[in-house]
């Protein structure tokens, strides 16, 4: 049973985002980005209340900007989804979750060491260029 409901269009959209955000980090890095996307659709807390679909996650606007930089700046995001990335996206949607992004709702590339917290949320770990952060204890039970 999938973590969140999805369509073939959601798989393609998620695959495009995973590639745009983490193609340089290989399949594993793209799967971690996929974890964050699925976790945001599952979470009913913090910045992700009333965000339930893959499309809503990817096109969410916060503070006047898209949550994912690739939506506004990423030429890779606007290219068609490839079958390899679609398979990875579907793997995430069918319940693939792994540390450090297992429960992560955020990630970013600090171009330096990962700070221990990011906007008050604890670091769970790093994979290549990206640092992953999950909600502080007791703030978002729906993501676990």
Coordinates of N, CA and C in Angstrom, one line a residue:
X1 N 0.8 -1.2 0.0 CA 0.0 0.0 0.0 C 0.9 1.2 0.0
X2 N 0.6 2.2 -0.9 CA 1.5 3.4 -1.0 C 1.3 4.3 0.3
X3 N 2.3 5.1 0.5 CA 2.2 6.0 1.6 C 1.2 7.1 1.4
X4 N 1.2 7.6 0.2 CA 0.2 8.6 -0.2 C -0.4 8.2 -1.6
X5 N -1.6 8.6 -1.9 CA -2.2 8.3 -3.1 C -1.5 9.0 -4.3
X6 N -1.4 8.4 -5.4 CA -0.7 9.0 -6.5 C -1.2 8.5 -7.9
X7 N -0.9 9.3 -8.9 CA -1.3 8.9 -10.3 C 0.0 8.8 -11.1
X8 N -0.1 8.4 -12.3 CA 1.1 8.3 -13.2 C 1.7 9.7 -13.4
X9 N 0.8 10.7 -13.4 CA 1.3 12.1 -13.6 C 2.1 12.5 -12.4
X10 N 1.7 12.1 -11.2 CA 2.4 12.4 -10.0 C 3.8 11.7 -10.0
X11 N 3.9 10.5 -10.5 CA 5.1 9.8 -10.6 C 6.1 10.5 -11.5
X12 N 5.6 11.0 -12.6 CA 6.4 11.7 -13.6 C 6.9 13.1 -13.0
X13 N 6.0 13.8 -12.3 CA 6.3 15.0 -11.7 C 7.4 14.9 -10.6
X14 N 7.2 13.9 -9.8 CA 8.1 13.6 -8.7 C 9.5 13.2 -9.3
X15 N 9.5 12.4 -10.3 CA 10.7 11.9 -11.0 C 11.5 13.1 -11.5
X16 N 10.8 14.1 -12.1 CA 11.5 15.3 -12.6 C 12.1 16.1 -11.5
X17 N 11.4 16.2 -10.4 CA 11.9 16.9 -9.2 C 13.1 16.2 -8.6
X18 N 13.0 14.9 -8.5 CA 14.2 14.1 -7.9 C 15.4 14.3 -8.7
X19 N 15.3 14.2 -10.0 CA 16.4 14.4 -10.9 C 17.0 15.8 -10.9
X20 N 16.1 16.8 -10.9 CA 16.5 18.2 -10.9 C 17.2 18.6 -9.6
X21 N 16.8 18.0 -8.5 CA 17.4 18.3 -7.2 C 18.6 17.5 -6.8
X22 N 18.8 16.3 -7.4 CA 19.8 15.4 -6.9 C 20.5 14.5 -7.9
X23 N 20.4 14.8 -9.2 CA 21.0 13.9 -10.2 C 22.5 13.7 -9.9
X24 N 23.2 14.7 -9.5 CA 24.6 14.6 -9.2 C 24.9 13.7 -8.0
X25 N 23.9 13.3 -7.3 CA 24.1 12.4 -6.1 C 23.6 11.0 -6.4
X26 N 23.4 10.7 -7.6 CA 23.0 9.3 -8.0 C 21.7 8.9 -7.5
X27 N 21.4 7.6 -7.7 CA 20.1 7.1 -7.4 C 19.8 7.2 -5.9
X28 N 20.8 7.0 -5.1 CA 20.5 7.1 -3.6 C 20.1 8.5 -3.3
X29 N 20.8 9.5 -3.8 CA 20.5 10.9 -3.5 C 19.1 11.3 -4.0
X30 N 18.7 10.8 -5.2 CA 17.4 11.1 -5.7 C 16.3 10.4 -4.8
X31 N 16.6 9.2 -4.3 CA 15.6 8.5 -3.4 C 15.5 9.3 -2.2
X32 N 16.5 9.9 -1.6 CA 16.4 10.7 -0.4 C 15.5 12.0 -0.7
X33 N 15.7 12.6 -1.8 CA 14.8 13.7 -2.2 C 13.4 13.2 -2.3
X34 N 13.2 12.1 -2.9 CA 11.9 11.5 -2.9 C 11.3 11.2 -1.6
X35 N 12.1 10.8 -0.6 CA 11.6 10.7 0.8 C 11.0 12.0 1.3
X36 N 11.7 13.1 1.1 CA 11.3 14.4 1.5 C 9.9 14.7 0.9
X37 N 9.8 14.5 -0.4 CA 8.6 14.8 -1.1 C 7.4 14.0 -0.5
X38 N 7.6 12.7 -0.4 CA 6.5 11.9 0.2 C 6.2 12.3 1.6
X39 N 7.2 12.5 2.4 CA 7.0 12.9 3.8 C 6.2 14.2 3.9
X40 N 6.5 15.1 3.0 CA 5.7 16.4 3.1 C 4.2 16.2 2.7
X41 N 4.0 15.2 1.8 CA 2.6 14.9 1.4 C 1.9 14.2 2.6
X42 N 2.6 13.5 3.4 CA 2.1 12.7 4.5 C 1.9 13.6 5.7
X43 N 2.8 14.5 5.9 CA 2.8 15.3 7.2 C 1.6 16.2 7.2
X44 N 1.0 16.3 8.4 CA -0.1 17.3 8.6 C 0.3 18.2 9.8
X45 N 1.4 18.9 9.5 CA 1.9 19.8 10.6 C 2.8 20.8 10.0
X46 N 3.2 21.7 10.9 CA 4.2 22.8 10.5 C 3.9 23.5 9.2
X47 N 4.8 23.5 8.2 CA 4.6 24.2 7.0 C 3.7 23.3 6.0
X48 N 3.3 22.1 6.4 CA 2.7 21.2 5.4 C 1.3 20.8 5.8
X49 N 0.6 21.6 6.5 CA -0.8 21.4 6.8 C -1.6 21.6 5.5
X50 N -2.5 20.8 5.2 CA -3.4 20.9 4.0 C -2.6 20.7 2.7
X51 N -1.4 20.1 2.8 CA -0.6 19.7 1.6 C -0.7 18.2 1.5
X52 N -1.5 17.7 0.5 CA -1.7 16.2 0.5 C -1.3 15.5 -0.7
X53 N -1.1 16.3 -1.8 CA -0.8 15.6 -3.1 C 0.7 15.9 -3.5
X54 N 1.2 15.1 -4.3 CA 2.6 15.3 -4.8 C 2.6 16.6 -5.5
X55 N 1.6 16.9 -6.3 CA 1.6 18.2 -7.0 C 1.6 19.4 -6.1
X56 N 0.8 19.3 -5.0 CA 0.8 20.4 -4.0 C 2.1 20.6 -3.3
X57 N 2.8 19.4 -3.0 CA 4.1 19.5 -2.4 C 5.1 20.2 -3.3
X58 N 5.2 19.8 -4.6 CA 6.2 20.3 -5.5 C 6.0 21.8 -5.8
X59 N 4.7 22.2 -5.9 CA 4.4 23.6 -6.3 C 4.1 24.4 -5.1
X60 N 4.3 24.0 -3.9 CA 4.1 24.8 -2.7 C 4.9 26.1 -2.7
X61 N 4.2 27.2 -2.4 CA 4.9 28.5 -2.3 C 5.0 28.9 -0.8
X62 N 6.2 29.2 -0.4 CA 6.4 29.7 1.0 C 7.2 31.0 0.9
X63 N 6.7 32.0 1.6 CA 7.4 33.3 1.6 C 7.6 33.9 0.2
X64 N 6.7 33.6 -0.7 CA 6.7 34.2 -2.0 C 7.6 33.4 -3.0
X65 N 8.2 32.3 -2.5 CA 9.0 31.5 -3.4 C 8.5 30.0 -3.4
X66 N 8.8 29.3 -4.4 CA 8.5 27.9 -4.4 C 9.4 27.2 -3.4
X67 N 8.9 26.2 -2.7 CA 9.7 25.4 -1.7 C 10.9 24.7 -2.3
X68 N 10.8 24.3 -3.6 CA 11.9 23.6 -4.3 C 12.4 24.6 -5.3
X69 N 13.7 24.9 -5.1 CA 14.3 25.9 -6.0 C 14.3 25.5 -7.5
X70 N 14.3 24.2 -7.8 CA 14.3 23.7 -9.1 C 13.0 24.2 -9.9
X71 N 11.9 24.4 -9.2 CA 10.7 24.8 -9.9 C 10.9 26.2 -10.6
X72 N 11.6 27.1 -9.9 CA 11.8 28.4 -10.5 C 13.1 28.5 -11.3
X73 N 14.1 27.8 -10.9 CA 15.4 27.9 -11.6 C 15.9 26.7 -12.3
X74 N 15.2 25.6 -12.2 CA 15.8 24.3 -12.7 C 15.4 24.0 -14.1
X75 N 16.3 24.1 -15.0 CA 16.1 23.6 -16.4 C 15.8 22.1 -16.4
X76 N 16.5 21.4 -15.6 CA 16.3 19.9 -15.5 C 14.9 19.6 -15.1
X77 N 14.3 20.4 -14.3 CA 12.9 20.1 -13.8 C 11.9 20.2 -15.0
X78 N 12.2 21.0 -16.0 CA 11.2 21.2 -17.0 C 11.5 20.3 -18.2
X79 N 12.3 19.3 -18.1 CA 12.5 18.3 -19.1 C 11.7 17.1 -18.7
X80 N 11.3 16.3 -19.7 CA 10.4 15.1 -19.4 C 11.1 14.1 -18.5
X81 N 10.3 13.4 -17.7 CA 10.7 12.4 -16.8 C 11.3 11.2 -17.6
X82 N 12.4 10.6 -17.1 CA 13.0 9.4 -17.7 C 12.5 8.2 -16.9
X83 N 12.5 7.1 -17.6 CA 12.0 5.9 -17.0 C 12.8 5.5 -15.7
X84 N 14.1 5.7 -15.7 CA 14.9 5.4 -14.5 C 14.4 6.2 -13.3
X85 N 14.2 7.5 -13.5 CA 13.7 8.3 -12.4 C 12.3 8.0 -12.0
X86 N 11.5 7.6 -13.0 CA 10.1 7.2 -12.6 C 10.1 6.0 -11.8
X87 N 11.0 5.0 -12.1 CA 11.0 3.8 -11.2 C 11.4 4.2 -9.8
X88 N 12.4 5.1 -9.6 CA 12.8 5.6 -8.3 C 11.6 6.3 -7.6
X89 N 10.9 7.1 -8.3 CA 9.8 7.8 -7.7 C 8.7 6.8 -7.2
X90 N 8.4 5.9 -8.0 CA 7.4 4.9 -7.6 C 7.9 4.1 -6.5
X91 N 9.2 3.8 -6.4 CA 9.8 3.1 -5.3 C 9.5 3.9 -4.0
X92 N 9.8 5.2 -4.0 CA 9.5 6.0 -2.8 C 8.0 6.0 -2.5
X93 N 7.2 6.1 -3.5 CA 5.7 6.2 -3.2 C 5.2 4.9 -2.7
X94 N 5.9 3.8 -3.0 CA 5.4 2.5 -2.5 C 6.1 2.1 -1.1
X95 N 6.7 3.1 -0.5 CA 7.2 3.0 0.9 C 8.7 2.8 1.1
X96 N 9.5 3.2 0.1 CA 10.9 3.1 0.4 C 11.3 4.4 1.2
X97 N 11.9 4.1 2.4 CA 12.3 5.2 3.3 C 13.6 4.8 3.9
X98 N 14.6 5.7 4.0 CA 15.9 5.3 4.6 C 16.5 6.5 5.2
X99 N 17.3 6.3 6.2 CA 18.1 7.3 6.9 C 19.1 7.8 5.9
X100 N 19.4 9.1 5.9 CA 19.0 10.2 6.8 C 17.7 10.9 6.4
X101 N 17.0 10.5 5.4 CA 15.8 11.2 4.9 C 14.5 10.5 5.3
X102 N 14.7 9.4 6.1 CA 13.5 8.6 6.4 C 12.3 9.4 6.9
X103 N 12.5 10.3 7.8 CA 11.4 11.2 8.3 C 11.7 12.7 8.0
X104 N 12.6 12.9 7.1 CA 13.0 14.3 6.9 C 11.9 15.1 6.1
X105 N 11.8 16.3 6.5 CA 10.9 17.2 5.7 C 11.6 18.3 5.0
X106 N 12.9 18.5 5.3 CA 13.7 19.5 4.7 C 15.1 19.0 4.3
X107 N 15.7 19.6 3.3 CA 17.1 19.4 3.0 C 17.6 20.6 2.3
X108 N 18.9 20.8 2.4 CA 19.6 21.9 1.6 C 21.0 21.6 1.5
X109 N 21.7 22.3 0.6 CA 23.1 22.2 0.3 C 23.8 23.4 0.9
X110 N 24.5 23.2 2.1 CA 25.1 24.4 2.7 C 26.4 24.8 2.2
X111 N 27.0 24.0 1.2 CA 28.3 24.2 0.7 C 29.4 24.3 1.7
X112 N 29.1 23.7 2.9 CA 30.0 23.6 4.0 C 29.5 22.5 4.9
X113 N 30.0 22.4 6.2 CA 29.4 21.4 7.1 C 28.0 21.7 7.4
X114 N 27.2 20.6 7.7 CA 25.8 20.7 8.0 C 25.7 21.4 9.4
X115 N 24.8 22.4 9.5 CA 24.6 23.0 10.8 C 23.8 21.9 11.6
X116 N 23.9 21.9 13.0 CA 23.2 20.9 13.8 C 21.7 21.1 13.8
X117 N 21.2 22.3 13.5 CA 19.8 22.5 13.3 C 19.6 23.4 12.1
X118 N 18.4 23.4 11.6 CA 18.1 24.3 10.5 C 16.7 24.8 10.8
X119 N 16.5 26.1 11.0 CA 15.3 26.7 11.5 C 14.7 26.0 12.7
X120 N 15.6 25.5 13.6 CA 15.2 24.9 14.8 C 14.9 23.4 14.7
X121 N 15.1 22.9 13.5 CA 14.8 21.4 13.3 C 16.1 20.7 13.3
X122 N 16.2 19.5 13.9 CA 17.4 18.7 14.1 C 17.9 18.0 12.8
X123 N 19.2 18.1 12.6 CA 19.9 17.4 11.6 C 19.8 15.9 11.8
X124 N 19.5 15.1 10.7 CA 19.5 13.7 10.8 C 20.7 13.1 10.1
X125 N 21.3 13.9 9.2 CA 22.5 13.4 8.5 C 22.7 14.0 7.2
X126 N 23.7 13.6 6.6 CA 24.1 14.2 5.3 C 24.4 13.1 4.3
X127 N 24.0 13.3 3.0 CA 24.4 12.5 1.9 C 24.9 13.3 0.8
X128 N 26.2 13.1 0.5 CA 26.9 13.9 -0.4 C 26.8 15.4 -0.1
X129 N 26.1 16.2 -1.0 CA 25.9 17.6 -0.8 C 24.8 18.1 0.1
X130 N 23.8 17.2 0.4 CA 22.6 17.6 1.1 C 22.6 17.2 2.5
X131 N 22.1 18.1 3.3 CA 21.9 17.9 4.8 C 20.4 17.7 4.9
X132 N 20.0 16.7 5.7 CA 18.6 16.4 5.9 C 18.2 16.7 7.4
X133 N 16.9 17.2 7.5 CA 16.4 17.6 8.8 C 15.0 17.1 8.9
X134 N 14.7 16.6 10.1 CA 13.4 16.1 10.4 C 12.7 17.0 11.5
X135 N 11.4 16.9 11.7 CA 10.8 17.7 12.7 C 11.3 17.4 14.1
X136 N 11.4 18.4 14.9 CA 11.8 18.3 16.3 C 10.8 17.3 17.0
X137 N 11.3 16.6 18.0 CA 10.5 15.6 18.7 C 9.2 16.3 19.2
X138 N 8.1 15.5 19.0 CA 6.8 16.0 19.5 C 6.1 17.0 18.6
X139 N 6.6 17.4 17.5 CA 6.0 18.5 16.7 C 5.3 18.0 15.4
X140 N 5.5 16.7 15.1 CA 4.9 16.3 13.8 C 4.7 14.7 13.8
X141 N 3.9 14.2 14.6 CA 3.7 12.8 14.7 C 3.3 12.1 13.4
X142 N 2.6 12.9 12.5 CA 2.1 12.3 11.3 C 3.2 11.9 10.3
X143 N 4.4 12.4 10.4 CA 5.4 12.1 9.5 C 6.1 10.7 9.8
X144 N 5.9 10.3 11.1 CA 6.6 9.0 11.5 C 5.8 7.8 11.2

